[in-house]
PDB file of C-alpha atoms and ligand atoms in Angstrom:
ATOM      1  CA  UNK A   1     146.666  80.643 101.220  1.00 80.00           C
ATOM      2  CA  UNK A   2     148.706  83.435 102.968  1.00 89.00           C
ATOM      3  CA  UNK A   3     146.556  85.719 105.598  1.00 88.00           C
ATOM      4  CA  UNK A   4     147.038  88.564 103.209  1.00 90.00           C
ATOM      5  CA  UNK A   5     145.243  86.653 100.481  1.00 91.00           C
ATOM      6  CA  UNK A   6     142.714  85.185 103.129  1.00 91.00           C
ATOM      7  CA  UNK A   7     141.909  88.677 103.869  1.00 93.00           C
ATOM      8  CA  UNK A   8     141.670  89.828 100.526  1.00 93.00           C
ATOM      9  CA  UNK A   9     139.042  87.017  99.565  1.00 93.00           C
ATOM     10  CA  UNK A  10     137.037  87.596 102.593  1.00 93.00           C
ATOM     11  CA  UNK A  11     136.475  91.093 101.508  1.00 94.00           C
ATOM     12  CA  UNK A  12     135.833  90.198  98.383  1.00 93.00           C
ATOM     13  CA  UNK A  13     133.106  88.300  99.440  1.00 94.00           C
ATOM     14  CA  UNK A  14     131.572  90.609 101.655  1.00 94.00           C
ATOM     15  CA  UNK A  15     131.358  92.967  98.457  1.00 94.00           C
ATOM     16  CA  UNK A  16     129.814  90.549  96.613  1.00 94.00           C
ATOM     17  CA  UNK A  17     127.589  89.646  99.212  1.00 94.00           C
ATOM     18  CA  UNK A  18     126.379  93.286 100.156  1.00 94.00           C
ATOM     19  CA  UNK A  19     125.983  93.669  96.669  1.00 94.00           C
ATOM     20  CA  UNK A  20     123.553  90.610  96.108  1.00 95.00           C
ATOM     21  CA  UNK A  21     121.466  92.197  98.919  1.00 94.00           C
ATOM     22  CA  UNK A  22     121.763  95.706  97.654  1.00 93.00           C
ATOM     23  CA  UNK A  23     120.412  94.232  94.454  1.00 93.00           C
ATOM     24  CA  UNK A  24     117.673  92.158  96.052  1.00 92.00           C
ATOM     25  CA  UNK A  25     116.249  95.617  97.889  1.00 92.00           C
ATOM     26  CA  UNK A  26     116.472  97.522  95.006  1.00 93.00           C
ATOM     27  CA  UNK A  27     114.347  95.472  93.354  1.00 91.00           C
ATOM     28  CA  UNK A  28     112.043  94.908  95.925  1.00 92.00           C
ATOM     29  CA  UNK A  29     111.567  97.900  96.562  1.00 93.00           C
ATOM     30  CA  UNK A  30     111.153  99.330  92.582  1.00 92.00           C
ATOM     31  CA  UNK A  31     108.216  96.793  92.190  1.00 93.00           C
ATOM     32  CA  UNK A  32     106.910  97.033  95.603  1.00 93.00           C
ATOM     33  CA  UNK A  33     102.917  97.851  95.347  1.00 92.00           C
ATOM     34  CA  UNK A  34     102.440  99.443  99.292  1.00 93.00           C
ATOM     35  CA  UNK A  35     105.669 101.395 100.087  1.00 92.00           C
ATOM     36  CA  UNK A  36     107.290 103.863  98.049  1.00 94.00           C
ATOM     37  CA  UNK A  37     110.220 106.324  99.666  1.00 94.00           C
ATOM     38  CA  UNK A  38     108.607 109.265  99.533  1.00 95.00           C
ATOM     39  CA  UNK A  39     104.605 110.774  99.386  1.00 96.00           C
ATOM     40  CA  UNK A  40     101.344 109.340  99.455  1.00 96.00           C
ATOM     41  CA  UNK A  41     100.737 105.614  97.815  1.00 97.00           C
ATOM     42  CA  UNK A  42      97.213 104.007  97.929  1.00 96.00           C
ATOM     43  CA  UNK A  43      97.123 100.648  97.132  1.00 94.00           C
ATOM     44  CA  UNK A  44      93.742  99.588  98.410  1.00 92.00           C
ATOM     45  CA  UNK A  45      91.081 102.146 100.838  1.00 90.00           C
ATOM     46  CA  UNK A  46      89.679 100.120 103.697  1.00 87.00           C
ATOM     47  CA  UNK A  47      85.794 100.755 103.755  1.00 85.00           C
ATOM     48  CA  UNK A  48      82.893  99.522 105.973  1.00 84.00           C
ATOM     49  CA  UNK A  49      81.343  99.246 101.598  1.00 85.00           C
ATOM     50  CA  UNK A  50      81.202  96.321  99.544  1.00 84.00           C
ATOM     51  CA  UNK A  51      83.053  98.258  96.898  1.00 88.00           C
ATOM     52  CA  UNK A  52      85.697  97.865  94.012  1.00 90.00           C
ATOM     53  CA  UNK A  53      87.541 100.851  92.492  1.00 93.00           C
ATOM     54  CA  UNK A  54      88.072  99.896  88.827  1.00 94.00           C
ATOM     55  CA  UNK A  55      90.744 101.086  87.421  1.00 96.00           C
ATOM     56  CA  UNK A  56      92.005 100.294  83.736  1.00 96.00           C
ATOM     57  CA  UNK A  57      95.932 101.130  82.424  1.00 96.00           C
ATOM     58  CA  UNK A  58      96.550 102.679  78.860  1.00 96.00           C
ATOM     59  CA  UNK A  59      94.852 104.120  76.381  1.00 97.00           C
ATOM     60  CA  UNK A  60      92.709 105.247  75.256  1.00 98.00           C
ATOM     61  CA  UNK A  61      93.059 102.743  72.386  1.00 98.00           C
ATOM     62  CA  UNK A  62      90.719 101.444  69.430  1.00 97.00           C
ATOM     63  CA  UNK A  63      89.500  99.441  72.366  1.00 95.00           C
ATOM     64  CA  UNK A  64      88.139 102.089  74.860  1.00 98.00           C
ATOM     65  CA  UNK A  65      84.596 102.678  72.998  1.00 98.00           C
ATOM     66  CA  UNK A  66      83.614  98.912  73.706  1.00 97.00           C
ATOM     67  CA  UNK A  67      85.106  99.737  77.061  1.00 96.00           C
ATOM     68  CA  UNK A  68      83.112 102.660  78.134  1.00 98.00           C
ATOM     69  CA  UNK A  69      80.098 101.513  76.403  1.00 98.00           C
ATOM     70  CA  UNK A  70      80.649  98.078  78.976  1.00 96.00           C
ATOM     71  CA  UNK A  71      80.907 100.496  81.805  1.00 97.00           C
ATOM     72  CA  UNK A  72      77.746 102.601  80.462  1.00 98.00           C
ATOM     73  CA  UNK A  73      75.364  99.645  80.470  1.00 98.00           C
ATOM     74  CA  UNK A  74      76.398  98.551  83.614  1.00 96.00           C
ATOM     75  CA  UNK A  75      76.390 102.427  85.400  1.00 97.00           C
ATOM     76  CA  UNK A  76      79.721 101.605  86.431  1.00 96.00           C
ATOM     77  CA  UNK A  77      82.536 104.322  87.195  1.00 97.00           C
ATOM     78  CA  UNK A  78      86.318 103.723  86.427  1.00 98.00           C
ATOM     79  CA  UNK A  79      89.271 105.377  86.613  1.00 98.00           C
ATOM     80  CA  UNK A  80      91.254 105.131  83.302  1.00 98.00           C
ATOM     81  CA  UNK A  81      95.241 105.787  83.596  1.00 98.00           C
ATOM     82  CA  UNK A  82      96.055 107.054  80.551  1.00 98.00           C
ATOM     83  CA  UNK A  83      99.217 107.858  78.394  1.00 98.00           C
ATOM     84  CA  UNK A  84     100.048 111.204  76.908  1.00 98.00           C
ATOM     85  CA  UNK A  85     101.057 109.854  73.981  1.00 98.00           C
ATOM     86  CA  UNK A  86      97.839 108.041  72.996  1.00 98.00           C
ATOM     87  CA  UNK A  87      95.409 110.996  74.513  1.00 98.00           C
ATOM     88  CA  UNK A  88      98.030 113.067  71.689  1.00 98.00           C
ATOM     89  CA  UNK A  89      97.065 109.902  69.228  1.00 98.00           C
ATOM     90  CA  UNK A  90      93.452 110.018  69.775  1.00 98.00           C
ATOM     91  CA  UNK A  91      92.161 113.154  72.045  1.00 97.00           C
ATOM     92  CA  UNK A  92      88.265 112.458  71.183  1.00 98.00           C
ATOM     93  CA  UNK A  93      88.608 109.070  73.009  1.00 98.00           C
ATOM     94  CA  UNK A  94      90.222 111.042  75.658  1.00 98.00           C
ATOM     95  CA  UNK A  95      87.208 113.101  75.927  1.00 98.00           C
ATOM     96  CA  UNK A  96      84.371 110.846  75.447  1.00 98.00           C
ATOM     97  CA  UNK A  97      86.059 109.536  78.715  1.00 98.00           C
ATOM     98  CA  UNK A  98      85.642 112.826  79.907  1.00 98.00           C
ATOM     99  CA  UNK A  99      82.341 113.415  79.062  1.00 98.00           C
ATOM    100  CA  UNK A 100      81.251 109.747  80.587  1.00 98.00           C
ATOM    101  CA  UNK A 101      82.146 110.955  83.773  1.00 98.00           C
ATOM    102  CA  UNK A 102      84.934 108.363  84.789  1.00 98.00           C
ATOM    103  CA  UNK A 103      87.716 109.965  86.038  1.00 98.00           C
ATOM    104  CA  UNK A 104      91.555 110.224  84.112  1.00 98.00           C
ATOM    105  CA  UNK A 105      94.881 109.370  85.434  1.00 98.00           C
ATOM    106  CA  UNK A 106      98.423 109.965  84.875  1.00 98.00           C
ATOM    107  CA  UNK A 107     100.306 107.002  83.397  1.00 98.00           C
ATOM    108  CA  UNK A 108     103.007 108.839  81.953  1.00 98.00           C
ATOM    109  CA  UNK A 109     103.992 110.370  78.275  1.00 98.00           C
ATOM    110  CA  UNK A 110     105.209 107.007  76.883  1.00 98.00           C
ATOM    111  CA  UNK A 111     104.649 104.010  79.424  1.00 98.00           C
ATOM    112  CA  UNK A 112     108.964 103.802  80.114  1.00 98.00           C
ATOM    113  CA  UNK A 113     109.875 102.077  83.020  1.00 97.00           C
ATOM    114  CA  UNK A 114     110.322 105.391  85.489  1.00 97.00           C
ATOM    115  CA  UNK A 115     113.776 104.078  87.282  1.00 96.00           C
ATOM    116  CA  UNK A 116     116.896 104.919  87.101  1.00 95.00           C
ATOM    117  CA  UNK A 117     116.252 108.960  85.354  1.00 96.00           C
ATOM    118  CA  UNK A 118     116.433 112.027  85.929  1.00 96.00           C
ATOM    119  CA  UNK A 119     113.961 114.491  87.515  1.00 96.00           C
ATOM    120  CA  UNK A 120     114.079 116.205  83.838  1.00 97.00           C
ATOM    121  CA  UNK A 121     112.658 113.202  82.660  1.00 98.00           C
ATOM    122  CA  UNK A 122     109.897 112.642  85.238  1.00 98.00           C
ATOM    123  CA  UNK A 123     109.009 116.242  85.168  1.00 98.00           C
ATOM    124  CA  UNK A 124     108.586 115.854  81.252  1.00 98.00           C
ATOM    125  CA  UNK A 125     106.505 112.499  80.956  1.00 98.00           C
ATOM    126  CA  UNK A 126     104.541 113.634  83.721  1.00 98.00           C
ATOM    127  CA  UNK A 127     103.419 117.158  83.142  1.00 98.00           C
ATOM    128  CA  UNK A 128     103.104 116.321  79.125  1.00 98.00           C
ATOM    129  CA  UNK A 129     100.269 113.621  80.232  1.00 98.00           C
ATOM    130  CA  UNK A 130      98.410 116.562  82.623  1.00 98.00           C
ATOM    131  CA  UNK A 131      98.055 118.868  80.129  1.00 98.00           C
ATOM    132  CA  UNK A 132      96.795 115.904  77.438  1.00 98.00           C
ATOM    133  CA  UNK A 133      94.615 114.837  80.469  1.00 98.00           C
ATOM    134  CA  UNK A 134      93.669 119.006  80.777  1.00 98.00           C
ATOM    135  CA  UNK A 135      93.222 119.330  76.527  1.00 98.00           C
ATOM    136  CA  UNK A 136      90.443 116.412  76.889  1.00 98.00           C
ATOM    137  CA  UNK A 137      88.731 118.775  79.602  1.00 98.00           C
ATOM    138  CA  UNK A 138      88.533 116.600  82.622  1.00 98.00           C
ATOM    139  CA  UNK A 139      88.807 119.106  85.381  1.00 98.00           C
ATOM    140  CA  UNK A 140      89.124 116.798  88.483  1.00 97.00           C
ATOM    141  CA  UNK A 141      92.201 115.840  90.562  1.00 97.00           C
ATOM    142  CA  UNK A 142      94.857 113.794  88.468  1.00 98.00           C
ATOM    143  CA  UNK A 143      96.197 111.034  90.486  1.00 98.00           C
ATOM    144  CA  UNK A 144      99.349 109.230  89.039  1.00 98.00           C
ATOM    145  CA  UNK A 145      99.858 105.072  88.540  1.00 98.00           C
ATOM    146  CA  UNK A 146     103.420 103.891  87.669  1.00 98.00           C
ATOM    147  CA  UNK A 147     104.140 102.045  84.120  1.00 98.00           C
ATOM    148  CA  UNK A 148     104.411  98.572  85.410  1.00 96.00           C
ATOM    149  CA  UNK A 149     104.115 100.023  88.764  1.00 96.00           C
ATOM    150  CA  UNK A 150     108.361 100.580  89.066  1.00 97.00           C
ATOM    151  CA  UNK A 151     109.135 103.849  90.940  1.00 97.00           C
ATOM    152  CA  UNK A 152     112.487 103.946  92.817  1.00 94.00           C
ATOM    153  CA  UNK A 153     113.974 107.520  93.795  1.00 95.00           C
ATOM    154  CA  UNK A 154     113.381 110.115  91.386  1.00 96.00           C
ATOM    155  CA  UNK A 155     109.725 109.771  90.553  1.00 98.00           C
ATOM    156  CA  UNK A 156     108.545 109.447  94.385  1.00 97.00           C
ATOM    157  CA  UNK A 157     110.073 112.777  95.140  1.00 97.00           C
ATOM    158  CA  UNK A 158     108.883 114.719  92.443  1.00 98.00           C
ATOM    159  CA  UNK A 159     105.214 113.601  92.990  1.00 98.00           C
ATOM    160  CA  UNK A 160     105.700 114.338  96.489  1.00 98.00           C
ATOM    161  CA  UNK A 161     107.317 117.623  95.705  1.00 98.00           C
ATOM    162  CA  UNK A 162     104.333 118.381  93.927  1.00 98.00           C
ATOM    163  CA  UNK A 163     101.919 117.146  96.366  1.00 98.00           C
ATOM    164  CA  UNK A 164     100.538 114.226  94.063  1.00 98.00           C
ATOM    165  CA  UNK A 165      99.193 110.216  95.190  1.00 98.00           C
ATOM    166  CA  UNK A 166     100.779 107.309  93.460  1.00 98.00           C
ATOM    167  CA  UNK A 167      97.867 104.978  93.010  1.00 98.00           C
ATOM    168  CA  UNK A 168      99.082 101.375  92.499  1.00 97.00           C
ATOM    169  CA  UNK A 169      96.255  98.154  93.132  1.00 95.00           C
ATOM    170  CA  UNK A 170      95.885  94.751  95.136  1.00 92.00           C
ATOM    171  CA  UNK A 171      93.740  92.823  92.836  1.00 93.00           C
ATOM    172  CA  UNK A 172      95.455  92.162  89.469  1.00 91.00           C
ATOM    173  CA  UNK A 173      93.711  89.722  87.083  1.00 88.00           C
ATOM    174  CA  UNK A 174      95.632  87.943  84.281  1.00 83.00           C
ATOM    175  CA  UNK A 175      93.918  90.129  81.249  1.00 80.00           C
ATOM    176  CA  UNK A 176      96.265  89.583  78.886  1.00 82.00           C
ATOM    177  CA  UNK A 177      95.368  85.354  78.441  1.00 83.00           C
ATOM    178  CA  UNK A 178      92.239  84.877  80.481  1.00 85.00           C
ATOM    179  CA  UNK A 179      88.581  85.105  78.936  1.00 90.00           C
ATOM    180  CA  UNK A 180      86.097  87.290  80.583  1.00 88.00           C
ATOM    181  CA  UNK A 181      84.852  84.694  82.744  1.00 92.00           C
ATOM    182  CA  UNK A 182      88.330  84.357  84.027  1.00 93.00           C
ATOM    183  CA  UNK A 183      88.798  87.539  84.601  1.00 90.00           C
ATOM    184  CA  UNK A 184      85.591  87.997  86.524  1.00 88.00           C
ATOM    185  CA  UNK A 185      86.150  85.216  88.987  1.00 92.00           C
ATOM    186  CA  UNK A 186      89.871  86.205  89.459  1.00 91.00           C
ATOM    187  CA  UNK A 187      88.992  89.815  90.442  1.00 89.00           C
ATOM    188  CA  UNK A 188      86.015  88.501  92.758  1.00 88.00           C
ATOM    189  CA  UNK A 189      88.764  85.383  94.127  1.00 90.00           C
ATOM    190  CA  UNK A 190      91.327  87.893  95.031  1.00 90.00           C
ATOM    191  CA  UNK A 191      88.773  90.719  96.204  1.00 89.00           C
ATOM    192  CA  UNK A 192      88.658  90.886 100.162  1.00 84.00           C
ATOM    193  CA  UNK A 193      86.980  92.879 102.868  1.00 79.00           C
ATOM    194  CA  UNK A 194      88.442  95.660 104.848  1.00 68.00           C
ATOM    195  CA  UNK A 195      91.508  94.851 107.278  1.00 62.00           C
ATOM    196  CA  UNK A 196      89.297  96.417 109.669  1.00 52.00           C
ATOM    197  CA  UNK A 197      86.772  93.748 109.340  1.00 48.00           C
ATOM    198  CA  UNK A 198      88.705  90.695 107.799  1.00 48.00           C
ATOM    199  CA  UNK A 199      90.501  88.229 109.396  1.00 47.00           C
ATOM    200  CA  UNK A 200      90.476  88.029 113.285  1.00 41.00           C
TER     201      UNK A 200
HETATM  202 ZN1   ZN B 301     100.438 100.491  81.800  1.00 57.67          ZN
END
């Protein structure tokens, strides 16, 4: 191989390589559930409580009556993130959510991964969903959870442009296979005190 050529490959590979790793950050940073570029994330509050924030993703669906009749019997508040699409698809779900007290996020218009668009885009799935979330009468402050929790450039800035939290979560049971019983003792497995308090 000629140093020309040997030089040629090297650089080559260096491409390649910072590529890889451009790749690999990306993505790590897209998915990550504590760090976004820019505003305010929450991923878990640190409290001297024994407390869980419930929060449930999508909806409202045929399922949410069960759902908030669950929560009723056990005098248990949640926070549902809903779309704007299915508050469009069924707005008196939206509002018997309303009326139960629990409190209504933004999950966007149609659930689309929110990476790699426009701040047309974001400023369209978002501020559809608030005024759905508005129609249905819930009054209180509209925090926003990511679609599969992916947020890269774009979506950070416009919710910190207009002075909104990203909530994402720590505890994550599997509820699309487990039974209830699962489900319970994965939330309570993977539940854990305060930093403040926990592990010294
Ligand atoms: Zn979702």
């Amino acid at each position: 191989m000629t140093p020309r050529a040997r030089t040629t490959t090297l650089i080559a590979s260096i491409v390649v390589l910072v590529l890889i790793v451009a790749a690999f950050a990306t993505y790590r940073l897209m998915d990550s559930r504590t760090y976004q570029l820019f505003g305010t994330l929450v991923d878990r509050v640190d409290t001297e409580e024994k407390v869980v924030a419930l929060t449930l993703d999508d909806g409202p669906s045929p399922l949410t009556p069960e759902v908030l009749q669950t929560l009723a019997d056990a005098d248990v508040p949640a926070t549902f993130y809903v779309t704007g699409s299915e508050m469009v698809e069924r707005p008196e779900l939206g509002r018997a959510i309303v009326e139960a007290g629990h409190e209504l996020g933004n999950h966007t218009a149609t659930h689309r991964r929110m990476v790699f668009i426009g701040g047309d885009t974001v400023a369209q799935e978002i501020e559809s969903t608030d005024r759905a979330i508005r129609d249905a009468g819930y009054a209180g402050e509209i925090t926003f959870r990511p679609p599969y929790g992916k947020k890269l450039v774009a979506l950070p800035r416009y919710l910190d442009e207009h002075d909104r939290t990203t909530v994402m979560w720590d505890v994550e049971p599997d509820s699309a296979s487990a039974d209830t019983d699962e489900i319970v003792r994965m939330a309570l497995d993977r539940t854990h005190p305060a930093r403040s308090s926990c592990c010294t």
